[in-house]
Amino acid sequence: MNVLSKCPLFKGINPEELNALLKDIHYQIKKYQKGQMIAMSGDKCNALMIMLKGSVKGEMMDPSGKSIKIEDIEPPKPLAIAFIFGEENTCPVNIVANNDVELFRLPKDSMIKLLQKSAIFLNNFMDIISNRAQFLSEKIRFLSFQTIRGKLAHYLLQIVGPVDGEVILPKSQEELATMFGVTRPSLGRAIRDMHNDGLIEAKGKSIRILDRKLLIQQLKKG
Amino acid sequence: MNVLSKCPLFKGINPEELNALLKDIHYQIKKYQKGQMIAMSGDKCNALMIMLKGSVKGEMMDPSGKSIKIEDIEPPKPLAIAFIFGEENTCPVNIVANNDVELFRLPKDSMIKLLQKSAIFLNNFMDIISNRAQFLSEKIRFLSFQTIRGKLAHYLLQIVGPVDGEVILPKSQEELATMFGVTRPSLGRAIRDMHNDGLIEAKGKSIRILDRKLLIQQLKKG
DNA sequence: TCGATTTTGTAACAATTGTTACAGCACATG
DNA sequence: CATGTGCTGTAACAATTGTTACAAAATCGA
């Protein structure tokens, strides 16, 4: 349970306290193999689930069946925590194991007990919920970029940060395209065009910003 | 305070109880005129704000300065409730008064007091937060439609519902376009094309579904 | 009712993205 | 080293959306 005490939900609760809290509470440890579907879009969110091991991806299927990758989640983070309560407490994404996965699972009513028992847990929960809302809100903003070039400019400025230099893209073009909600050849073209226009130097996964001003301008164009 | 007791945050709390709860708590009533900016994207969300009178709109500015209308909010609903806590408790949208507006404003620390005082309030808060997350999630899904026709099919099927017949669009094309994140002439073209293709009959704001099957197919195409 | 303002309808052209297909490259494995 | 797999680069064409501009229609307020 080392990982569990590192979960942001238990911040400020030391391991002894955590054990005491979990004493009268029914939880499970669940395991999944690579590729297994942990939760399907539309399934009920009836439990708190915290990553103990491995990695999962959250994907949203658009109406035509194409997937938009929302994020990868690793320990010690919780899954779909914002969707546990409410009139329609369904999971809005497919959650799939990227590799072998181990989850701490706490049914909803046990979780409610925890919320009532521990003000620290309650406060952490509310912080995390608002962080999730900010994340979703930021995703909306990103999807509102009108052009692939705009999305790319935004993404590159984010991963490169304020210091110029070469970075290695952490994802394949296919994965990035899925994240951007566009097709891979189109993303490749945008990279090529921006390389040819002198904004970046792109060699495979290696990217260097050549003209940060132009890149920021592209960002502002959306 | 009639409106306040109707707010979903106070569901299950009768007016006497509500008065008792608010007794030791510092709140304000704020007024705004049509067009006034109530909160700006990036402003701190340090208070619970509940609509008492009037109507406000939440808009997100995209990088190029174009606005995407997120929603209109009326009494007795709370504003930006999902963003009050967390590391980055900033408001992600501009909130502008559509007309004369009156708000109940409760500073964050007073709100925390309420959460600790009333389990009903706490439960209602968690329900509403999850409802907001579902709403944001649905917005992401909507923005992932690839075509304007797809967005329109989705929107029309939503407002018409399962019963065929003529509906009057509740918003101008310009407003709908803003909501869809597209331009007004392009939206008009999509409406015209779908009219010409026999999916709908469109006369100004009046829309009748002619071929629901084709419309659902269009929805599936994204 | 009239004038002002807003909304709708539309065309033509430009820009961007999607689709399909294939070749070449990089990396891992036997 | 050879082979298989996954990724990248790219072209050509099709489809969709944005932009600009203007006329007509609808709505609103005095």
Short mmCIF file of C-alpha atoms (C1' of nucleotides) in Angstrom, two decimals:
data_model
loop_
_atom_site.label_atom_id
_atom_site.label_comp_id
_atom_site.label_asym_id
_atom_site.label_seq_id
_atom_site.Cartn_x
_atom_site.Cartn_y
_atom_site.Cartn_z
CA MET A 1 0.00 0.00 0.00
CA ASN A 2 2.97 2.26 -0.46
CA VAL A 3 1.60 3.65 -3.69
CA LEU A 4 -1.76 4.29 -2.13
CA SER A 5 -0.35 6.63 0.51
CA LYS A 6 1.22 8.61 -2.34
CA CYS A 7 -2.15 9.14 -4.03
CA PRO A 8 -3.15 12.83 -3.98
CA LEU A 9 -6.42 11.77 -2.32
CA PHE A 10 -4.47 10.80 0.78
CA LYS A 11 -2.12 13.74 0.89
CA GLY A 12 -1.54 14.75 4.50
CA ILE A 13 -2.64 11.35 5.81
CA ASN A 14 0.28 9.29 7.04
CA PRO A 15 0.41 5.53 6.43
CA GLU A 16 -0.70 4.60 9.93
CA GLU A 17 -3.69 6.89 9.70
CA LEU A 18 -4.45 5.52 6.28
CA ASN A 19 -4.44 1.96 7.58
CA ALA A 20 -6.74 2.99 10.41
CA LEU A 21 -9.09 4.64 7.93
CA LEU A 22 -9.24 1.61 5.71
CA LYS A 23 -9.77 -0.75 8.60
CA ASP A 24 -13.55 -0.96 8.51
CA ILE A 25 -13.82 -0.32 4.85
CA HIS A 26 -14.34 -2.89 2.11
CA TYR A 27 -11.97 -2.47 -0.75
CA GLN A 28 -10.61 -4.71 -3.51
CA ILE A 29 -7.44 -5.02 -5.52
CA LYS A 30 -8.14 -5.68 -9.19
CA LYS A 31 -5.75 -6.76 -11.91
CA TYR A 32 -5.95 -6.38 -15.67
CA GLN A 33 -3.77 -7.44 -18.53
CA LYS A 34 -2.54 -5.36 -21.43
CA GLY A 35 -5.39 -4.48 -23.75
CA GLN A 36 -8.14 -5.31 -21.31
CA MET A 37 -11.07 -2.93 -21.04
CA ILE A 38 -11.26 -1.63 -17.51
CA ALA A 39 -14.32 0.51 -18.04
CA MET A 40 -16.44 1.21 -21.07
CA SER A 41 -18.00 4.50 -21.99
CA GLY A 42 -21.49 4.48 -20.48
CA ASP A 43 -20.65 2.04 -17.68
CA LYS A 44 -21.69 3.09 -14.19
CA CYS A 45 -18.96 4.79 -12.13
CA ASN A 46 -19.74 3.13 -8.84
CA ALA A 47 -16.33 3.06 -7.31
CA LEU A 48 -13.20 4.98 -6.59
CA MET A 49 -10.35 3.40 -8.50
CA ILE A 50 -6.72 4.27 -7.88
CA MET A 51 -3.79 3.16 -10.05
CA LEU A 52 -1.35 1.01 -8.12
CA LYS A 53 0.66 -0.40 -11.02
CA GLY A 54 0.91 -0.06 -14.77
CA SER A 55 -0.70 2.46 -17.05
CA VAL A 56 -4.11 2.96 -18.61
CA LYS A 57 -5.39 5.17 -21.39
CA GLY A 58 -8.67 7.06 -21.44
CA GLU A 59 -10.21 7.41 -24.89
CA MET A 60 -13.41 8.94 -26.09
CA MET A 61 -15.07 7.52 -29.18
CA ASP A 62 -16.49 10.12 -31.47
CA PRO A 63 -19.78 9.45 -33.27
CA SER A 64 -18.11 7.92 -36.28
CA GLY A 65 -16.18 5.48 -34.12
CA LYS A 66 -12.87 7.33 -34.29
CA SER A 67 -11.10 7.56 -30.98
CA ILE A 68 -9.83 10.66 -29.30
CA LYS A 69 -7.21 9.96 -26.74
CA ILE A 70 -7.85 11.90 -23.64
CA GLU A 71 -4.94 10.91 -21.44
CA ASP A 72 -2.68 8.21 -20.05
CA ILE A 73 -2.97 7.62 -16.32
CA GLU A 74 -0.39 6.06 -14.05
CA PRO A 75 0.04 5.39 -10.32
CA PRO A 76 -0.74 6.88 -7.91
CA LYS A 77 -3.62 8.65 -9.64
CA PRO A 78 -7.33 7.95 -9.38
CA LEU A 79 -9.52 7.14 -12.40
CA ALA A 80 -12.67 8.95 -13.53
CA ILE A 81 -13.01 10.45 -10.10
CA ALA A 82 -15.15 13.34 -11.29
CA PHE A 83 -17.92 11.04 -12.50
CA ILE A 84 -18.68 9.02 -9.40
CA PHE A 85 -21.58 11.13 -8.16
CA GLY A 86 -24.46 12.88 -9.90
CA GLU A 87 -27.66 11.93 -11.72
CA GLU A 88 -25.80 10.26 -14.51
CA ASN A 89 -22.73 8.74 -12.91
CA THR A 90 -21.45 7.05 -16.01
CA CYS A 91 -17.92 6.86 -17.26
CA PRO A 92 -17.57 9.08 -20.35
CA VAL A 93 -14.52 7.32 -21.80
CA ASN A 94 -13.21 3.85 -22.52
CA ILE A 95 -10.45 2.99 -20.08
CA VAL A 96 -8.02 0.42 -21.46
CA ALA A 97 -4.93 -1.14 -19.92
CA ASN A 98 -1.73 -0.11 -21.70
CA ASN A 99 0.11 -2.92 -19.94
CA ASP A 100 -0.35 -5.04 -16.81
CA VAL A 101 -2.41 -3.02 -14.37
CA GLU A 102 -3.28 -3.18 -10.69
CA LEU A 103 -6.08 -1.08 -9.21
CA PHE A 104 -7.28 -0.27 -5.73
CA ARG A 105 -11.08 -0.28 -5.93
CA LEU A 106 -13.32 1.24 -3.29
CA PRO A 107 -17.09 1.00 -3.79
CA LYS A 108 -18.97 4.26 -3.75
CA ASP A 109 -20.64 3.81 -0.41
CA SER A 110 -17.32 2.98 1.24
CA MET A 111 -15.97 6.10 -0.31
CA ILE A 112 -18.82 8.14 1.13
CA LYS A 113 -17.89 6.74 4.54
CA LEU A 114 -14.35 7.93 4.03
CA LEU A 115 -15.53 11.39 3.03
CA GLN A 116 -17.52 11.65 6.23
CA LYS A 117 -14.73 10.27 8.38
CA SER A 118 -11.86 12.40 7.20
CA ALA A 119 -11.90 16.13 6.54
CA ILE A 120 -8.48 15.81 4.93
CA PHE A 121 -9.77 13.24 2.47
CA LEU A 122 -12.76 15.46 1.75
CA ASN A 123 -10.58 18.48 1.07
CA ASN A 124 -8.24 16.48 -1.13
CA PHE A 125 -11.22 15.14 -3.02
CA MET A 126 -12.56 18.60 -3.71
CA ASP A 127 -9.15 19.83 -4.86
CA ILE A 128 -8.78 16.92 -7.25
CA ILE A 129 -12.28 17.39 -8.60
CA SER A 130 -11.57 20.99 -9.45
CA ASN A 131 -8.26 19.99 -11.02
CA ARG A 132 -10.18 17.57 -13.21
CA ALA A 133 -12.64 20.23 -14.21
CA GLN A 134 -9.72 22.45 -15.20
CA PHE A 135 -8.27 19.61 -17.23
CA LEU A 136 -11.56 19.02 -19.07
CA SER A 137 -11.90 22.74 -19.61
CA GLU A 138 -8.42 22.89 -21.07
CA LYS A 139 -9.25 20.02 -23.37
CA ILE A 140 -12.24 21.97 -24.65
CA ARG A 141 -10.00 24.92 -25.30
CA PHE A 142 -7.54 22.77 -27.17
CA LEU A 143 -10.22 21.19 -29.34
CA SER A 144 -11.42 24.66 -30.24
CA PHE A 145 -8.19 25.38 -32.16
CA GLN A 146 -9.25 25.77 -35.75
CA THR A 147 -6.15 24.36 -37.41
CA ILE A 148 -3.74 21.53 -36.89
CA ARG A 149 -0.91 24.04 -37.03
CA GLY A 150 -2.45 25.88 -34.10
CA LYS A 151 -2.73 22.68 -32.07
CA LEU A 152 0.82 21.77 -32.91
CA ALA A 153 2.14 25.20 -31.98
CA HIS A 154 0.31 24.95 -28.65
CA TYR A 155 1.58 21.44 -28.00
CA LEU A 156 5.17 22.20 -28.91
CA LEU A 157 5.31 25.36 -26.83
CA GLN A 158 4.01 23.29 -23.96
CA ILE A 159 6.51 20.46 -24.11
CA VAL A 160 9.49 22.58 -25.06
CA GLY A 161 8.73 25.20 -22.45
CA PRO A 162 10.56 28.52 -22.27
CA VAL A 163 14.00 27.10 -23.01
CA ASP A 164 14.90 26.55 -26.64
CA GLY A 165 16.56 23.37 -27.71
CA GLU A 166 15.84 20.02 -29.19
CA VAL A 167 13.12 17.83 -27.76
CA ILE A 168 12.16 14.31 -28.58
CA LEU A 169 8.42 13.93 -29.10
CA PRO A 170 7.16 11.55 -26.41
CA LYS A 171 4.53 9.99 -28.64
CA SER A 172 4.28 8.64 -32.16
CA GLN A 173 2.61 10.76 -34.79
CA GLU A 174 -0.32 8.37 -34.76
CA GLU A 175 -0.76 8.86 -31.03
CA LEU A 176 -0.43 12.62 -31.27
CA ALA A 177 -2.92 12.69 -34.12
CA THR A 178 -5.40 10.77 -32.00
CA MET A 179 -4.86 13.20 -29.17
CA PHE A 180 -5.39 16.14 -31.52
CA GLY A 181 -8.49 14.55 -33.05
CA VAL A 182 -6.98 14.64 -36.56
CA THR A 183 -5.53 12.12 -39.01
CA ARG A 184 -1.90 11.09 -38.98
CA PRO A 185 -1.05 12.11 -42.57
CA SER A 186 -2.57 15.54 -41.93
CA LEU A 187 -0.50 15.92 -38.78
CA GLY A 188 2.58 14.88 -40.73
CA ARG A 189 1.79 17.50 -43.33
CA ALA A 190 1.41 20.20 -40.67
CA ILE A 191 4.80 19.24 -39.22
CA ARG A 192 6.36 19.30 -42.69
CA ASP A 193 4.78 22.64 -43.57
CA MET A 194 5.99 24.22 -40.35
CA HIS A 195 9.45 22.79 -40.99
CA ASN A 196 9.44 24.15 -44.53
CA ASP A 197 8.19 27.53 -43.31
CA GLY A 198 11.08 27.78 -40.90
CA LEU A 199 9.17 27.66 -37.59
CA ILE A 200 10.70 24.35 -36.48
CA GLU A 201 13.32 21.87 -37.51
CA ALA A 202 11.80 18.40 -37.53
CA LYS A 203 13.71 15.15 -37.97
CA GLY A 204 11.55 12.20 -37.04
CA LYS A 205 10.71 12.55 -33.37
CA SER A 206 13.27 15.27 -32.83
CA ILE A 207 11.97 18.83 -32.88
CA ARG A 208 13.79 22.10 -32.47
CA ILE A 209 12.08 25.46 -32.38
CA LEU A 210 13.67 27.76 -34.91
CA ASP A 211 11.41 30.79 -34.69
CA ARG A 212 9.52 31.06 -31.43
CA LYS A 213 7.86 34.31 -32.47
CA LEU A 214 6.31 32.74 -35.55
CA LEU A 215 5.23 29.81 -33.45
CA ILE A 216 3.48 32.09 -30.96
CA GLN A 217 1.85 33.90 -33.87
CA GLN A 218 0.60 30.57 -35.19
CA LEU A 219 -0.76 29.86 -31.73
CA LYS A 220 -2.67 33.13 -31.78
CA LYS A 221 -4.14 32.35 -35.19
CA GLY A 222 -5.68 29.23 -33.71
CA MET B 1 -34.40 34.12 -0.66
CA ASN B 2 -37.10 32.10 -2.34
CA VAL B 3 -34.89 31.40 -5.36
CA LEU B 4 -32.01 30.32 -3.15
CA SER B 5 -33.97 27.51 -1.53
CA LYS B 6 -34.73 26.24 -5.04
CA CYS B 7 -31.03 25.97 -5.90
CA PRO B 8 -29.97 22.34 -6.39
CA LEU B 9 -27.25 22.92 -3.78
CA PHE B 10 -29.93 23.25 -1.14
CA LYS B 11 -32.15 20.43 -2.25
CA GLY B 12 -33.57 18.68 0.78
CA ILE B 13 -32.94 21.68 3.04
CA ASN B 14 -36.16 23.53 3.91
CA PRO B 15 -36.22 27.34 4.08
CA GLU B 16 -36.05 27.45 7.86
CA GLU B 17 -33.03 25.19 7.91
CA LEU B 18 -31.48 27.22 5.17
CA ASN B 19 -31.92 30.42 7.15
CA ALA B 20 -30.39 28.76 10.18
CA LEU B 21 -27.44 27.60 8.10
CA LEU B 22 -26.82 31.04 6.68
CA LYS B 23 -27.11 32.75 10.03
CA ASP B 24 -23.43 32.82 10.96
CA ILE B 25 -22.23 33.01 7.43
CA HIS B 26 -21.09 36.06 5.53
CA TYR B 27 -22.67 36.34 2.14
CA GLN B 28 -23.36 39.16 -0.32
CA ILE B 29 -25.93 39.99 -2.95
CA LYS B 30 -24.34 41.41 -6.09
CA LYS B 31 -26.00 43.11 -9.02
CA TYR B 32 -24.84 43.54 -12.60
CA GLN B 33 -26.26 45.24 -15.63
CA LYS B 34 -26.65 43.87 -19.13
CA GLY B 35 -23.29 43.43 -20.79
CA GLN B 36 -21.26 43.65 -17.60
CA MET B 37 -18.44 41.18 -17.15
CA ILE B 38 -19.11 39.15 -14.03
CA ALA B 39 -15.95 37.08 -14.23
CA MET B 40 -13.13 36.97 -16.69
CA SER B 41 -11.31 33.91 -17.89
CA GLY B 42 -8.32 33.52 -15.59
CA ASP B 43 -9.89 35.32 -12.63
CA LYS B 44 -9.74 33.52 -9.31
CA CYS B 45 -12.83 31.50 -8.41
CA ASN B 46 -12.95 32.38 -4.73
CA ALA B 47 -16.65 32.23 -4.14
CA LEU B 48 -19.79 30.28 -4.66
CA MET B 49 -22.11 32.32 -6.84
CA ILE B 50 -25.77 31.46 -7.33
CA MET B 51 -28.08 33.07 -9.89
CA LEU B 52 -31.00 34.85 -8.23
CA LYS B 53 -32.24 36.91 -11.16
CA GLY B 54 -31.52 37.37 -14.83
CA SER B 55 -29.32 35.35 -17.12
CA VAL B 56 -25.62 35.11 -17.84
CA LYS B 57 -23.61 33.52 -20.62
CA GLY B 58 -20.38 31.58 -20.25
CA GLU B 59 -18.03 31.94 -23.20
CA MET B 60 -14.58 30.59 -23.88
CA MET B 61 -12.26 32.62 -26.07
CA ASP B 62 -10.23 30.52 -28.44
CA PRO B 63 -6.63 31.50 -29.19
CA SER B 64 -7.56 33.66 -32.13
CA GLY B 65 -10.03 35.61 -30.03
CA LYS B 66 -13.12 33.95 -31.41
CA SER B 67 -15.64 33.06 -28.77
CA ILE B 68 -17.21 29.68 -28.17
CA LYS B 69 -20.41 29.91 -26.26
CA ILE B 70 -20.49 27.32 -23.58
CA GLU B 71 -23.89 27.91 -22.03
CA ASP B 72 -26.49 30.32 -20.68
CA ILE B 73 -27.17 30.08 -16.97
CA GLU B 74 -30.29 31.18 -15.14
CA PRO B 75 -31.66 31.06 -11.59
CA PRO B 76 -31.48 29.07 -9.43
CA LYS B 77 -28.21 27.64 -10.71
CA PRO B 78 -24.69 28.14 -9.39
CA LEU B 79 -21.85 29.54 -11.53
CA ALA B 80 -18.47 27.92 -12.19
CA ILE B 81 -18.96 25.70 -9.19
CA ALA B 82 -16.52 23.06 -10.40
CA PHE B 83 -13.60 25.50 -10.35
CA ILE B 84 -13.69 26.79 -6.80
CA PHE B 85 -11.13 24.39 -5.35
CA GLY B 86 -7.86 22.97 -6.64
CA GLU B 87 -4.34 24.19 -7.37
CA GLU B 88 -5.48 26.46 -10.11
CA ASN B 89 -8.88 27.71 -9.05
CA THR B 90 -9.39 30.05 -11.94
CA CYS B 91 -12.51 30.61 -13.96
CA PRO B 92 -12.01 29.12 -17.45
CA VAL B 93 -14.62 31.22 -19.19
CA ASN B 94 -15.81 34.82 -19.45
CA ILE B 95 -19.13 35.22 -17.67
CA VAL B 96 -21.19 38.09 -19.02
CA ALA B 97 -24.62 39.35 -18.01
CA ASN B 98 -27.22 38.85 -20.72
CA ASN B 99 -29.54 41.27 -18.91
CA ASP B 100 -29.90 42.65 -15.38
CA VAL B 101 -28.50 40.09 -13.00
CA GLU B 102 -28.58 39.42 -9.27
CA LEU B 103 -26.20 36.96 -7.62
CA PHE B 104 -25.89 35.40 -4.21
CA ARG B 105 -22.16 35.35 -3.43
CA LEU B 106 -20.62 33.22 -0.70
CA PRO B 107 -16.86 33.46 -0.18
CA LYS B 108 -14.94 30.21 -0.39
CA ASP B 109 -14.18 29.92 3.30
CA SER B 110 -17.83 30.45 4.20
CA MET B 111 -18.66 27.76 1.71
CA ILE B 112 -16.20 25.39 3.37
CA LYS B 113 -18.00 26.05 6.64
CA LEU B 114 -21.27 25.10 5.03
CA LEU B 115 -19.79 21.91 3.64
CA GLN B 116 -18.65 20.92 7.12
CA LYS B 117 -21.93 21.88 8.72
CA SER B 118 -24.35 20.13 6.45
CA ALA B 119 -24.05 16.62 5.05
CA ILE B 120 -26.96 17.37 2.73
CA PHE B 121 -25.18 20.36 1.29
CA LEU B 122 -22.04 18.28 0.87
CA ASN B 123 -23.89 15.54 -0.94
CA ASN B 124 -25.65 18.01 -3.20
CA PHE B 125 -22.33 19.66 -3.96
CA MET B 126 -20.78 16.38 -5.02
CA ASP B 127 -23.75 15.54 -7.21
CA ILE B 128 -23.60 18.88 -8.94
CA ILE B 129 -19.86 18.63 -9.46
CA SER B 130 -20.23 15.30 -11.19
CA ASN B 131 -23.06 16.70 -13.29
CA ARG B 132 -20.73 19.49 -14.35
CA ALA B 133 -18.02 17.04 -15.26
CA GLN B 134 -20.54 15.16 -17.40
CA PHE B 135 -21.50 18.41 -19.07
CA LEU B 136 -17.89 19.29 -19.85
CA SER B 137 -17.32 15.78 -21.08
CA GLU B 138 -20.32 16.03 -23.37
CA LYS B 139 -19.03 19.31 -24.71
CA ILE B 140 -15.75 17.61 -25.58
CA ARG B 141 -17.68 14.91 -27.39
CA PHE B 142 -19.65 17.49 -29.30
CA LEU B 143 -16.55 19.42 -30.35
CA SER B 144 -15.09 16.19 -31.64
CA PHE B 145 -17.71 15.95 -34.39
CA GLN B 146 -15.78 16.28 -37.63
CA THR B 147 -18.40 18.09 -39.67
CA ILE B 148 -20.93 20.82 -39.17
CA ARG B 149 -23.58 18.50 -40.53
CA GLY B 150 -22.79 16.04 -37.75
CA LYS B 151 -23.07 18.75 -35.10
CA LEU B 152 -26.34 19.91 -36.58
CA ALA B 153 -27.77 16.41 -36.73
CA HIS B 154 -26.85 15.92 -33.09
CA TYR B 155 -28.31 19.26 -32.06
CA LEU B 156 -31.53 18.82 -33.98
CA LEU B 157 -32.13 15.30 -32.72
CA GLN B 158 -31.60 16.69 -29.23
CA ILE B 159 -34.06 19.58 -29.41
CA VAL B 160 -36.66 17.82 -31.48
CA GLY B 161 -36.52 14.69 -29.37
CA PRO B 162 -38.27 11.49 -30.36
CA VAL B 163 -41.44 13.17 -31.60
CA ASP B 164 -41.41 14.45 -35.15
CA GLY B 165 -42.82 17.84 -35.90
CA GLU B 166 -41.83 21.39 -36.46
CA VAL B 167 -39.59 23.14 -33.95
CA ILE B 168 -38.51 26.72 -33.76
CA LEU B 169 -34.77 27.07 -33.22
CA PRO B 170 -34.29 28.79 -29.87
CA LYS B 171 -31.22 30.68 -31.03
CA SER B 172 -30.13 32.73 -34.01
CA GLN B 173 -27.79 31.13 -36.52
CA GLU B 174 -25.01 33.35 -35.24
CA GLU B 175 -25.50 32.10 -31.70
CA LEU B 176 -25.70 28.49 -32.81
CA ALA B 177 -22.57 28.92 -34.90
CA THR B 178 -20.75 30.28 -31.87
CA MET B 179 -21.93 27.33 -29.85
CA PHE B 180 -20.77 24.92 -32.55
CA GLY B 181 -17.42 26.68 -32.90
CA VAL B 182 -18.02 27.38 -36.62
CA THR B 183 -18.83 30.41 -38.77
CA ARG B 184 -22.37 31.58 -39.42
CA PRO B 185 -22.29 31.32 -43.24
CA SER B 186 -20.91 27.78 -42.98
CA LEU B 187 -23.68 26.82 -40.58
CA GLY B 188 -26.22 28.34 -42.95
CA ARG B 189 -24.74 26.30 -45.78
CA ALA B 190 -24.98 23.09 -43.76
CA ILE B 191 -28.65 23.83 -43.00
CA ARG B 192 -29.29 24.53 -46.70
CA ASP B 193 -27.47 21.41 -47.82
CA MET B 194 -29.40 19.23 -45.41
CA HIS B 195 -32.63 20.88 -46.58
CA ASN B 196 -31.71 20.27 -50.20
CA ASP B 197 -30.73 16.67 -49.44
CA GLY B 198 -34.14 16.03 -47.93
CA LEU B 199 -33.09 15.41 -44.31
CA ILE B 200 -34.92 18.45 -42.96
CA GLU B 201 -37.24 21.20 -44.06
CA ALA B 202 -35.85 24.54 -42.98
CA LYS B 203 -37.65 27.89 -43.20
CA GLY B 204 -35.84 30.50 -41.15
CA LYS B 205 -35.93 29.37 -37.55
CA SER B 206 -38.50 26.71 -38.24
CA ILE B 207 -37.18 23.18 -38.71
CA ARG B 208 -38.98 19.96 -39.47
CA ILE B 209 -37.26 16.60 -39.65
CA LEU B 210 -38.12 14.91 -42.93
CA ASP B 211 -35.95 11.83 -42.78
CA ARG B 212 -34.94 10.81 -39.28
CA LYS B 213 -33.02 7.80 -40.53
CA LEU B 214 -30.78 9.92 -42.73
CA LEU B 215 -30.30 12.33 -39.86
CA ILE B 216 -29.18 9.53 -37.56
CA GLN B 217 -26.83 8.30 -40.27
CA GLN B 218 -25.36 11.78 -40.51
CA LEU B 219 -24.92 11.72 -36.75
CA LYS B 220 -22.99 8.47 -37.02
CA LYS B 221 -20.74 9.89 -39.70
CA GLY B 222 -19.67 12.59 -37.27
"C1'" DT C 1 -46.34 52.44 -39.61
"C1'" DC C 2 -41.65 53.41 -40.56
"C1'" DG C 3 -36.84 53.30 -40.06
"C1'" DA C 4 -33.05 51.06 -38.08
"C1'" DT C 5 -30.95 47.02 -36.90
"C1'" DT C 6 -30.31 42.29 -37.00
"C1'" DT C 7 -30.64 38.01 -39.20
"C1'" DT C 8 -30.71 34.99 -43.08
"C1'" DG C 9 -29.49 33.34 -47.61
"C1'" DT C 10 -26.11 32.77 -50.78
"C1'" DA C 11 -22.11 32.86 -54.16
"C1'" DA C 12 -17.37 32.56 -55.37
"C1'" DC C 13 -13.01 31.72 -54.14
"C1'" DA C 14 -9.33 30.31 -50.81
"C1'" DA C 15 -7.61 27.43 -47.29
"C1'" DT C 16 -7.42 23.40 -44.71
"C1'" DT C 17 -8.12 18.66 -43.70
"C1'" DG C 18 -9.42 13.88 -44.91
"C1'" DT C 19 -8.58 9.79 -47.62
"C1'" DT C 20 -6.01 6.45 -49.95
"C1'" DA C 21 -1.97 4.39 -51.17
"C1'" DC C 22 2.67 3.33 -51.24
"C1'" DA C 23 7.66 3.64 -50.42
"C1'" DG C 24 11.27 4.10 -47.23
"C1'" DC C 25 13.14 4.04 -42.62
"C1'" DA C 26 13.89 2.43 -37.88
"C1'" DC C 27 13.79 -0.96 -34.54
"C1'" DA C 28 13.23 -5.55 -32.52
"C1'" DT C 29 13.65 -10.40 -32.85
"C1'" DG C 30 15.14 -15.01 -34.33
"C1'" DC D 1 22.03 -10.93 -41.08
"C1'" DA D 2 17.21 -11.35 -42.62
"C1'" DT D 3 12.57 -10.63 -41.65
"C1'" DG D 4 8.64 -8.59 -39.60
"C1'" DT D 5 6.42 -4.77 -37.54
"C1'" DG D 6 5.56 -0.19 -36.70
"C1'" DC D 7 6.38 4.46 -37.91
"C1'" DT D 8 7.26 8.32 -41.02
"C1'" DG D 9 7.08 10.87 -45.27
"C1'" DT D 10 4.55 12.09 -49.02
"C1'" DA D 11 1.51 12.77 -53.22
"C1'" DA D 12 -2.80 13.41 -55.50
"C1'" DC D 13 -7.36 14.08 -55.25
"C1'" DA D 14 -11.78 14.86 -52.73
"C1'" DA D 15 -14.41 17.01 -49.25
"C1'" DT D 16 -15.34 20.46 -46.05
"C1'" DT D 17 -15.03 24.85 -43.95
"C1'" DG D 18 -13.57 29.75 -43.79
"C1'" DT D 19 -13.80 34.35 -45.74
"C1'" DT D 20 -15.79 38.15 -47.88
"C1'" DA D 21 -19.45 40.56 -49.63
"C1'" DC D 22 -23.95 41.82 -50.60
"C1'" DA D 23 -29.02 41.48 -51.08
"C1'" DA D 24 -33.29 40.24 -49.02
"C1'" DA D 25 -36.09 39.27 -45.14
"C1'" DA D 26 -37.30 39.55 -40.39
"C1'" DT D 27 -37.45 41.80 -36.09
"C1'" DC D 28 -37.47 45.54 -32.94
"C1'" DG D 29 -38.47 50.03 -31.05
"C1'" DA D 30 -40.32 54.68 -31.36
#
